[in-house]
Short mmCIF file of C-alpha atoms in Angstrom, two decimals:
data_model
loop_
_atom_site.label_atom_id
_atom_site.label_comp_id
_atom_site.label_asym_id
_atom_site.label_seq_id
_atom_site.Cartn_x
_atom_site.Cartn_y
_atom_site.Cartn_z
CA MET A 1 105.23 121.16 119.35
CA ILE A 2 103.99 118.83 116.63
CA VAL A 3 102.91 120.84 113.59
CA GLU A 4 100.40 119.39 111.13
CA THR A 5 98.71 120.57 107.98
CA LEU A 6 95.61 119.76 105.99
CA LEU A 7 95.79 118.79 102.35
CA PRO A 8 95.99 120.45 99.96
CA LEU A 9 98.45 122.91 101.48
CA GLY A 10 96.78 126.20 102.26
CA LYS A 11 93.37 124.66 102.72
CA GLU A 12 91.26 126.27 105.41
CA GLU A 13 88.89 124.37 107.69
CA PRO A 14 85.83 123.98 105.50
CA ARG A 15 82.98 124.17 108.07
CA LEU A 16 79.78 123.25 106.27
CA ARG A 17 80.46 124.84 102.92
CA ALA A 18 82.30 123.17 100.10
CA PRO A 19 86.02 124.04 100.31
CA LYS A 20 87.55 126.38 97.75
CA VAL A 21 90.32 123.91 97.04
CA PRO A 22 89.11 120.30 97.24
CA LEU A 23 91.41 117.45 98.16
CA SER A 24 92.42 115.34 95.17
CA ILE A 25 92.71 111.71 96.22
CA CYS A 26 94.88 111.15 93.16
CA ARG A 27 97.50 113.58 94.53
CA VAL A 28 97.64 112.37 98.14
CA VAL A 29 100.94 110.49 97.77
CA GLU A 30 102.63 113.37 95.99
CA ASP A 31 101.23 115.98 98.38
CA ALA A 32 102.17 113.96 101.47
CA GLN A 33 105.73 113.68 100.19
CA LEU A 34 105.82 117.45 99.77
CA VAL A 35 104.61 117.95 103.33
CA MET A 36 107.32 115.65 104.64
CA ILE A 37 110.21 117.57 103.02
CA PRO A 38 110.20 121.29 103.96
CA GLY A 39 112.86 122.17 101.39
CA ARG A 40 110.66 120.87 98.63
CA ILE A 41 107.69 122.86 99.87
CA TYR A 42 109.84 125.99 99.68
CA ALA A 43 110.92 125.09 96.18
CA HIS A 44 107.38 124.28 95.20
CA GLU A 45 105.91 127.53 96.51
CA TYR A 46 108.52 129.92 95.14
CA SER A 47 109.75 128.31 91.95
CA MET B 1 88.21 84.26 80.84
CA PHE B 2 89.22 87.16 83.08
CA VAL B 3 91.83 85.77 85.49
CA GLU B 4 92.50 87.12 88.97
CA THR B 5 94.42 86.06 92.04
CA MET B 6 94.52 86.71 95.74
CA LEU B 7 97.62 87.72 97.67
CA PRO B 8 100.02 86.25 98.46
CA LEU B 9 100.37 84.24 95.24
CA GLY B 10 99.48 80.62 95.80
CA ARG B 11 97.20 81.33 98.69
CA THR B 12 94.07 79.26 98.89
CA ASP B 13 90.74 80.41 100.21
CA SER B 14 90.76 80.95 103.96
CA GLY B 15 88.00 78.46 104.70
CA LEU B 16 90.28 76.63 107.06
CA LYS B 17 90.98 77.98 110.49
CA VAL B 18 94.57 78.84 109.65
CA THR B 19 95.37 80.08 106.16
CA ASP B 20 98.29 78.66 104.23
CA GLY B 21 99.80 82.01 103.39
CA THR B 22 99.90 85.18 105.40
CA MET B 23 99.04 88.43 103.71
CA ASP B 24 101.73 91.03 104.37
CA ILE B 25 100.31 94.52 104.08
CA CYS B 26 103.83 95.95 103.82
CA ALA B 27 104.41 93.92 100.64
CA THR B 28 101.13 94.85 98.97
CA THR B 29 102.63 97.39 96.61
CA SER B 30 105.37 95.10 95.29
CA ASP B 31 103.06 92.07 95.25
CA ALA B 32 100.41 93.91 93.25
CA LEU B 33 103.03 95.05 90.74
CA ARG B 34 104.20 91.46 90.41
CA VAL B 35 100.63 90.24 89.83
CA GLU B 36 100.24 92.83 87.10
CA ALA B 37 103.57 91.83 85.53
CA LEU B 38 102.53 88.16 85.52
CA GLY B 39 99.65 89.06 83.24
CA PHE B 40 96.73 88.69 85.60
CA ASP B 41 93.64 90.75 84.82
CA GLY B 42 92.63 91.31 88.40
CA LEU B 43 93.38 91.09 92.08
CA ALA B 44 90.83 89.75 94.57
CA VAL B 45 91.17 91.14 98.10
CA GLN B 46 89.73 89.20 101.00
CA GLU B 47 88.74 90.60 104.39
CA ASN B 48 90.70 88.62 106.94
CA LYS B 49 93.38 90.22 109.11
CA ASP B 50 93.68 93.56 107.29
CA ASP B 51 91.11 96.04 106.05
CA PRO B 52 90.33 95.11 102.43
CA TYR B 53 89.87 98.73 101.39
CA VAL B 54 93.34 99.65 102.66
CA ILE B 55 94.84 96.73 100.73
CA SER B 56 92.83 97.77 97.66
CA THR B 57 94.09 101.35 97.96
CA LEU B 58 97.70 100.23 98.06
CA ALA B 59 97.26 97.86 95.12
CA LEU B 60 95.44 100.41 92.99
CA GLN B 61 97.94 103.15 93.76
CA ALA B 62 100.83 100.89 92.75
CA THR B 63 99.41 99.54 89.50
CA THR B 64 98.12 100.97 86.24
CA ARG B 65 96.17 98.15 84.59
CA LEU B 66 95.06 95.66 87.27
CA ARG B 67 91.39 95.57 88.32
CA VAL B 68 91.05 95.26 92.09
CA THR B 69 87.95 93.70 93.63
CA THR B 70 87.17 93.23 97.29
CA SER B 71 86.27 89.57 97.31
CA VAL B 72 84.72 90.16 99.57
CA ALA B 73 84.37 93.01 102.02
CA ILE B 74 81.85 92.36 104.76
CA ALA B 75 78.99 94.75 104.21
CA PHE B 76 76.89 95.02 107.34
CA PRO B 77 79.46 96.20 109.93
CA ARG B 78 79.98 99.34 107.84
CA SER B 79 77.25 101.88 107.13
CA PRO B 80 76.29 101.84 103.44
CA ALA B 81 77.24 105.53 103.39
CA VAL B 82 80.76 104.64 104.54
CA THR B 83 81.08 101.87 101.97
CA ALA B 84 79.65 104.07 99.22
CA MET B 85 82.22 106.79 99.89
CA THR B 86 85.14 104.36 100.16
CA ALA B 87 84.26 102.81 96.81
CA TRP B 88 83.80 106.28 95.30
CA SER B 89 87.26 107.34 96.46
CA LEU B 90 88.85 104.15 95.12
CA ALA B 91 87.09 104.53 91.79
CA ARG B 92 88.44 108.04 91.44
CA LEU B 93 91.93 107.09 92.60
CA SER B 94 92.14 104.21 90.11
CA GLY B 95 90.35 105.65 87.12
CA GLY B 96 87.58 103.07 87.43
CA ARG B 97 89.63 99.94 88.19
CA PHE B 98 87.91 99.17 91.51
CA VAL B 99 85.02 96.72 91.89
CA LEU B 100 83.07 96.68 95.14
CA GLY B 101 82.64 93.03 96.12
CA LEU B 102 80.40 92.59 99.14
CA GLY B 103 79.24 89.70 101.27
CA SER B 104 76.95 89.25 104.23
CA GLN B 105 78.98 86.89 106.47
CA VAL B 106 76.96 84.75 108.88
CA LYS B 107 75.11 85.48 112.10
CA GLY B 108 77.89 84.49 114.50
CA HIS B 109 80.38 86.87 112.91
CA ILE B 110 78.01 89.82 112.63
CA GLU B 111 76.87 89.49 116.24
CA ARG B 112 79.92 88.20 118.10
CA ARG B 113 82.80 89.50 115.96
CA PHE B 114 81.34 92.88 114.95
CA GLY B 115 78.76 93.53 117.66
CA PHE B 116 75.71 94.12 115.46
CA LYS B 117 72.26 92.64 115.79
CA TRP B 118 71.59 90.07 113.08
CA SER B 119 68.73 90.33 110.64
CA ALA B 120 67.66 88.18 107.67
CA PRO B 121 70.64 88.75 105.35
CA GLY B 122 68.86 88.80 101.98
CA PRO B 123 66.42 91.64 102.68
CA TRP B 124 69.11 93.46 104.68
CA MET B 125 71.55 93.21 101.75
CA ARG B 126 68.90 94.47 99.33
CA ASP B 127 68.41 97.60 101.46
CA TYR B 128 72.17 97.99 101.86
CA LEU B 129 72.85 97.86 98.12
CA GLN B 130 69.93 100.13 97.32
CA ALA B 131 71.24 102.68 99.83
CA ILE B 132 74.68 102.63 98.21
CA GLN B 133 73.19 103.05 94.76
CA ASP B 134 70.92 105.89 95.91
CA LEU B 135 73.95 107.69 97.35
CA TRP B 136 75.99 107.16 94.18
CA GLN B 137 73.11 108.37 92.03
CA ALA B 138 72.77 111.52 94.15
CA TRP B 139 76.52 112.24 94.06
CA GLN B 140 76.73 111.65 90.32
CA THR B 141 73.77 113.86 89.45
CA GLY B 142 74.21 116.50 92.14
CA THR B 143 70.76 115.83 93.56
CA PRO B 144 69.80 115.32 97.21
CA VAL B 145 69.92 111.76 98.53
CA ALA B 146 66.70 110.39 99.96
CA HIS B 147 66.95 106.72 100.83
CA HIS B 148 64.32 105.09 103.02
CA SER B 149 64.13 101.34 103.59
CA ALA B 150 63.45 98.95 106.45
CA HIS B 151 67.10 99.11 107.53
CA TYR B 152 68.30 102.60 106.58
CA ALA B 153 67.11 106.20 106.35
CA ILE B 154 69.70 108.45 104.70
CA ASN B 155 68.64 111.97 103.78
CA LEU B 156 71.09 114.51 105.22
CA ASN B 157 72.71 116.48 102.39
CA VAL B 158 75.68 118.68 103.29
CA PRO B 159 77.82 120.05 100.43
CA VAL B 160 81.15 119.68 102.21
CA PHE B 161 80.51 115.97 102.64
CA THR B 162 79.19 115.38 99.13
CA PRO B 163 81.74 113.98 96.65
CA ALA B 164 82.05 115.38 93.16
CA PRO B 165 80.79 113.23 90.25
CA LEU B 166 83.03 110.54 88.78
CA THR B 167 84.07 110.38 85.18
CA GLY B 168 83.87 107.10 83.32
CA GLU B 169 81.78 104.01 83.90
CA PRO B 170 79.69 103.53 87.06
CA ILE B 171 81.27 101.50 89.86
CA LYS B 172 80.51 97.80 89.57
CA ILE B 173 79.19 95.83 92.53
CA HIS B 174 79.67 92.09 92.95
CA LEU B 175 77.82 90.10 95.58
CA ALA B 176 78.91 86.88 97.27
CA ALA B 177 76.17 84.30 97.50
CA VAL B 178 75.50 80.65 98.15
CA ASN B 179 71.75 80.39 98.69
CA PRO B 180 69.08 81.30 96.10
CA TYR B 181 67.69 84.35 97.90
CA MET B 182 71.05 86.15 97.89
CA CYS B 183 71.58 85.15 94.24
CA GLN B 184 68.25 86.79 93.49
CA VAL B 185 69.39 89.98 95.20
CA ALA B 186 72.55 89.86 93.08
CA GLY B 187 70.41 89.63 89.95
CA GLU B 188 68.25 92.53 91.10
CA LEU B 189 70.92 95.04 92.04
CA THR B 190 74.48 94.09 91.16
CA ASP B 191 76.87 93.55 88.26
CA GLY B 192 78.22 90.18 89.25
CA LEU B 193 78.05 87.12 91.43
CA ARG B 194 80.98 86.03 93.59
CA VAL B 195 80.52 82.29 93.80
CA HIS B 196 81.68 80.55 96.96
CA PRO B 197 84.31 77.81 96.39
CA ILE B 198 81.95 75.15 97.74
CA CYS B 199 79.38 75.82 94.99
CA SER B 200 79.90 73.19 92.27
CA PRO B 201 79.36 74.08 88.60
CA GLN B 202 76.12 72.04 88.67
CA TYR B 203 74.84 73.94 91.71
CA LEU B 204 75.81 77.23 90.05
CA GLN B 205 74.00 76.31 86.86
CA ASP B 206 70.88 74.68 88.31
CA VAL B 207 70.26 76.66 91.52
CA MET B 208 72.16 79.94 91.54
CA MET B 209 71.74 81.14 87.96
CA PRO B 210 67.94 80.64 87.87
CA ALA B 211 67.76 82.74 91.03
CA VAL B 212 69.95 85.44 89.47
CA ARG B 213 67.70 85.50 86.40
CA LYS B 214 64.60 85.69 88.62
CA GLY B 215 66.04 88.71 90.41
CA ALA B 216 66.96 90.41 87.16
CA ALA B 217 63.48 89.80 85.75
CA ARG B 218 61.93 91.31 88.87
CA ARG B 219 63.67 94.61 88.09
CA GLU B 220 63.42 94.14 84.31
CA ARG B 221 67.22 94.13 84.08
CA ASP B 222 69.29 92.86 81.19
CA LEU B 223 72.02 90.45 82.37
CA ARG B 224 74.36 91.16 79.47
CA GLY B 225 77.71 91.98 81.03
CA PHE B 226 76.75 90.37 84.35
CA GLU B 227 79.87 88.64 85.67
CA ILE B 228 80.11 85.20 87.25
CA ALA B 229 83.28 85.10 89.33
CA VAL B 230 84.40 81.69 90.55
CA LYS B 231 87.10 80.81 93.03
CA PRO B 232 87.35 77.07 92.49
CA LEU B 233 88.78 74.56 94.89
CA VAL B 234 91.92 73.55 93.00
CA ALA B 235 94.48 70.88 93.78
CA THR B 236 97.42 71.28 91.43
CA ALA B 237 101.15 70.52 91.55
CA ALA B 238 104.12 69.69 89.37
CA ASP B 239 103.84 65.90 89.69
CA GLU B 240 101.53 63.17 90.98
CA THR B 241 103.31 62.81 94.33
CA LYS B 242 102.94 66.49 95.16
CA LEU B 243 99.43 66.48 93.75
CA ALA B 244 98.41 63.74 96.17
CA LYS B 245 99.41 66.00 99.08
CA LYS B 246 97.48 68.94 97.62
CA THR B 247 94.45 66.72 97.15
CA GLU B 248 94.51 65.81 100.84
CA GLU B 249 94.50 69.53 101.71
CA ILE B 250 91.46 70.01 99.49
CA ARG B 251 89.76 67.08 101.21
CA GLY B 252 90.17 68.93 104.50
CA ARG B 253 88.76 72.14 103.09
CA ILE B 254 85.71 70.38 101.71
CA ALA B 255 85.17 68.80 105.12
CA PHE B 256 85.41 72.21 106.78
CA TYR B 257 82.90 73.76 104.39
CA GLY B 258 80.60 70.77 104.73
CA SER B 259 80.48 71.26 108.49
CA THR B 260 79.17 74.83 108.08
CA PRO B 261 75.35 75.01 108.18
CA ALA B 262 75.29 78.06 105.88
CA TYR B 263 76.63 75.89 103.05
CA ALA B 264 74.33 72.92 103.68
CA ALA B 265 72.26 73.63 100.57
CA THR B 266 75.21 72.87 98.30
CA PHE B 267 75.60 69.45 99.92
CA GLU B 268 71.85 68.73 99.93
CA PHE B 269 71.82 69.51 96.19
CA HIS B 270 74.27 66.65 95.56
CA GLY B 271 72.45 64.24 97.90
CA LEU B 272 75.11 64.75 100.57
CA GLY B 273 72.94 66.20 103.31
CA ASP B 274 73.70 63.36 105.73
CA LEU B 275 77.42 63.87 105.19
CA ALA B 276 77.09 67.60 105.94
CA ARG B 277 75.17 66.87 109.15
CA THR B 278 77.81 64.36 110.27
CA LEU B 279 80.60 66.84 109.53
CA ASN B 280 78.76 69.45 111.57
CA GLN B 281 78.52 67.05 114.51
CA TYR B 282 82.25 66.31 114.27
CA SER B 283 83.08 70.03 114.23
CA ARG B 284 80.94 70.65 117.29
CA ALA B 285 82.81 67.84 119.03
CA GLN B 286 86.14 69.44 117.97
CA ARG B 287 87.02 66.31 115.95
CA TRP B 288 88.59 68.42 113.20
CA SER B 289 91.42 66.04 112.34
CA GLU B 290 89.00 63.19 111.63
CA MET B 291 86.70 65.10 109.31
CA ALA B 292 88.72 64.79 106.10
CA ASN B 293 88.44 61.00 106.31
CA LEU B 294 84.71 61.36 105.67
CA ILE B 295 85.29 62.96 102.26
CA SER B 296 85.55 60.31 99.53
CA ASP B 297 87.48 60.75 96.28
CA GLU B 298 84.16 61.03 94.49
CA VAL B 299 83.16 63.97 96.69
CA VAL B 300 86.58 65.58 96.18
CA HIS B 301 86.08 65.52 92.42
CA GLN B 302 82.51 66.75 92.79
CA TYR B 303 83.73 69.98 94.36
CA ALA B 304 87.36 70.40 93.26
CA VAL B 305 89.43 70.57 90.10
CA VAL B 306 92.40 68.23 90.44
CA GLY B 307 95.33 67.95 88.04
CA THR B 308 99.03 68.49 87.53
CA TYR B 309 100.27 71.79 86.14
CA ASP B 310 100.39 70.43 82.59
CA CYS B 311 96.67 69.69 82.50
CA ILE B 312 95.12 72.15 84.97
CA VAL B 313 94.27 74.78 82.35
CA GLU B 314 92.40 72.24 80.29
CA ARG B 315 90.50 70.94 83.34
CA LEU B 316 89.54 74.39 84.59
CA ARG B 317 88.38 75.40 81.14
CA ALA B 318 86.39 72.19 80.74
CA ARG B 319 84.57 72.88 83.98
CA TYR B 320 83.98 76.61 83.74
CA ALA B 321 84.10 77.72 80.09
CA GLY B 322 80.73 79.18 79.17
CA LEU B 323 79.66 79.26 82.82
CA ALA B 324 82.08 81.66 84.54
CA SER B 325 83.55 84.90 83.23
CA VAL B 326 86.04 85.53 86.04
CA LEU B 327 88.28 82.85 87.52
CA GLU B 328 90.60 83.05 90.51
CA PHE B 329 93.77 80.98 90.26
CA SER B 330 97.35 81.04 91.42
CA ILE B 331 100.27 78.90 92.49
CA PRO B 332 103.10 79.73 94.86
CA VAL B 333 105.91 81.66 93.18
CA ARG B 334 109.30 81.03 94.76
CA HIS B 335 111.56 81.05 91.70
CA ASP B 336 111.67 82.55 88.23
CA ALA B 337 110.58 79.21 86.81
CA ASP B 338 107.40 79.34 88.96
CA ALA B 339 106.67 82.83 87.65
CA GLU B 340 107.10 81.72 84.06
CA LEU B 341 104.85 78.70 84.63
CA LEU B 342 102.17 80.85 86.24
CA ARG B 343 102.39 83.37 83.39
CA THR B 344 101.81 80.53 80.92
CA ILE B 345 98.86 79.14 82.91
CA VAL B 346 97.25 82.57 83.19
CA ARG B 347 97.63 83.10 79.45
CA GLY B 348 96.07 79.69 78.82
CA LEU B 349 93.08 80.49 81.02
CA GLN B 350 92.57 83.86 79.34
CA GLN B 351 92.30 82.36 75.83
#
C-alpha cells in the first residue's frame, strides 16, 4: 500500500474550520524532506 | 536602473516562433542562484512552455535577494482567486520578493489555446485586477470578500480557505501593455507597466505614459514609485562581425512583431502602418523568410539598441535613463569571461 501524509505532520483533515496547525509554505521543503526519511521523523519526534 | 534577466541567460524575447534558448525547469534553482551571484536585481519569468508560477517558486526558494517577477503570466485563463492565492503564497514564501506581472494575451490564444470566450481585454483586465485586490484586502484585514463586477462575482468566505495576513509591503502588480487603454488600466490599478519590446522609447513617452497618467488621475493615484519595466530589443556582441549577425536576428524579430495586428499601433505611430500591413500579408501567406528583408536599417534602429559590448551600456542608458526604472538585459554565459563581462555590464546599467 502507498502511505501518504498531510503537512504538517499530525495535521487532521480540516473540513470547513480553520486547522489547528496551519501549513507553513516556508517549511514545505524541510517538512517534505522529513517525510521522505522515516529515521529522521523518528529522531525529530522523540529527540 | 533596476536590472533583471530572463532564463536562460542570453535568451531573447520569444516573439519568434522558436526561441533561441530553451528554459530548463530542472536547472531553475542553479540558474537563479547564478543570476543572483552575477549581481542582477531581478529575474523575469515568462509563460511559455512551463508554468511561470512554478518557475517563480523554484527561483524564490533558491535565492535570498533576487526579486522575481512573472513577465508575464497570462491572466484570463486563471480565475483571479487562483492568481491572488498563488501570488499570496509566493509573497509569503519569499518575504515579499515576488511581483505579480500579468498580461492579457490576444484573442486567438485565449480562445483557441486556453478555451475561453474572448471579451474586450481592457475592461476584463480592470475587473480581474480589482477582484485580486479585493481578495487581498479581505485576507489582509480579515474581512469578508465581496467583489462584484461585469466579469466576476466572488463572495464565498470560508475560514479554511482564507489565507492569513502577510507581513511587510503589499504585493506589487505589473501589467503588460501596448495600447493606450491597457496602459490606462495599469495607471488605475497597478504598480508598474511591463512595456512590450516593440514599443519604442518615443511611443512609450508620447502614447503610453499619458495613458498611464490618465488612469492614475481617474483614481486620484500618486504615481511615485510606479515602475516602468522595459525589455528592449538589443543586438549586442563582442565585435562588429558578430554584431552584424545579431542585427539580422533583430531584423527578423521586428518583422515578426510588425506582422502582428495587436502591435499595429506602434508601427502607425512611427508612420510605418503600410509596412505593418505588408508584413501581416506576408505572414498570412507563410512568407516568413522574406519578411526581414522589408525591415530597413533605419527601422532596426528605431526599435532596437545596437552596439558592441563595449558601448552597449552607454547606448541603453542613453535611450532609457529617466524613462525606464527596470531594464531586462543579458548575454549568453558560456565561460567565466562571459560571466565577468555580464557582471560588469549589469553594474554599469545599475549606476
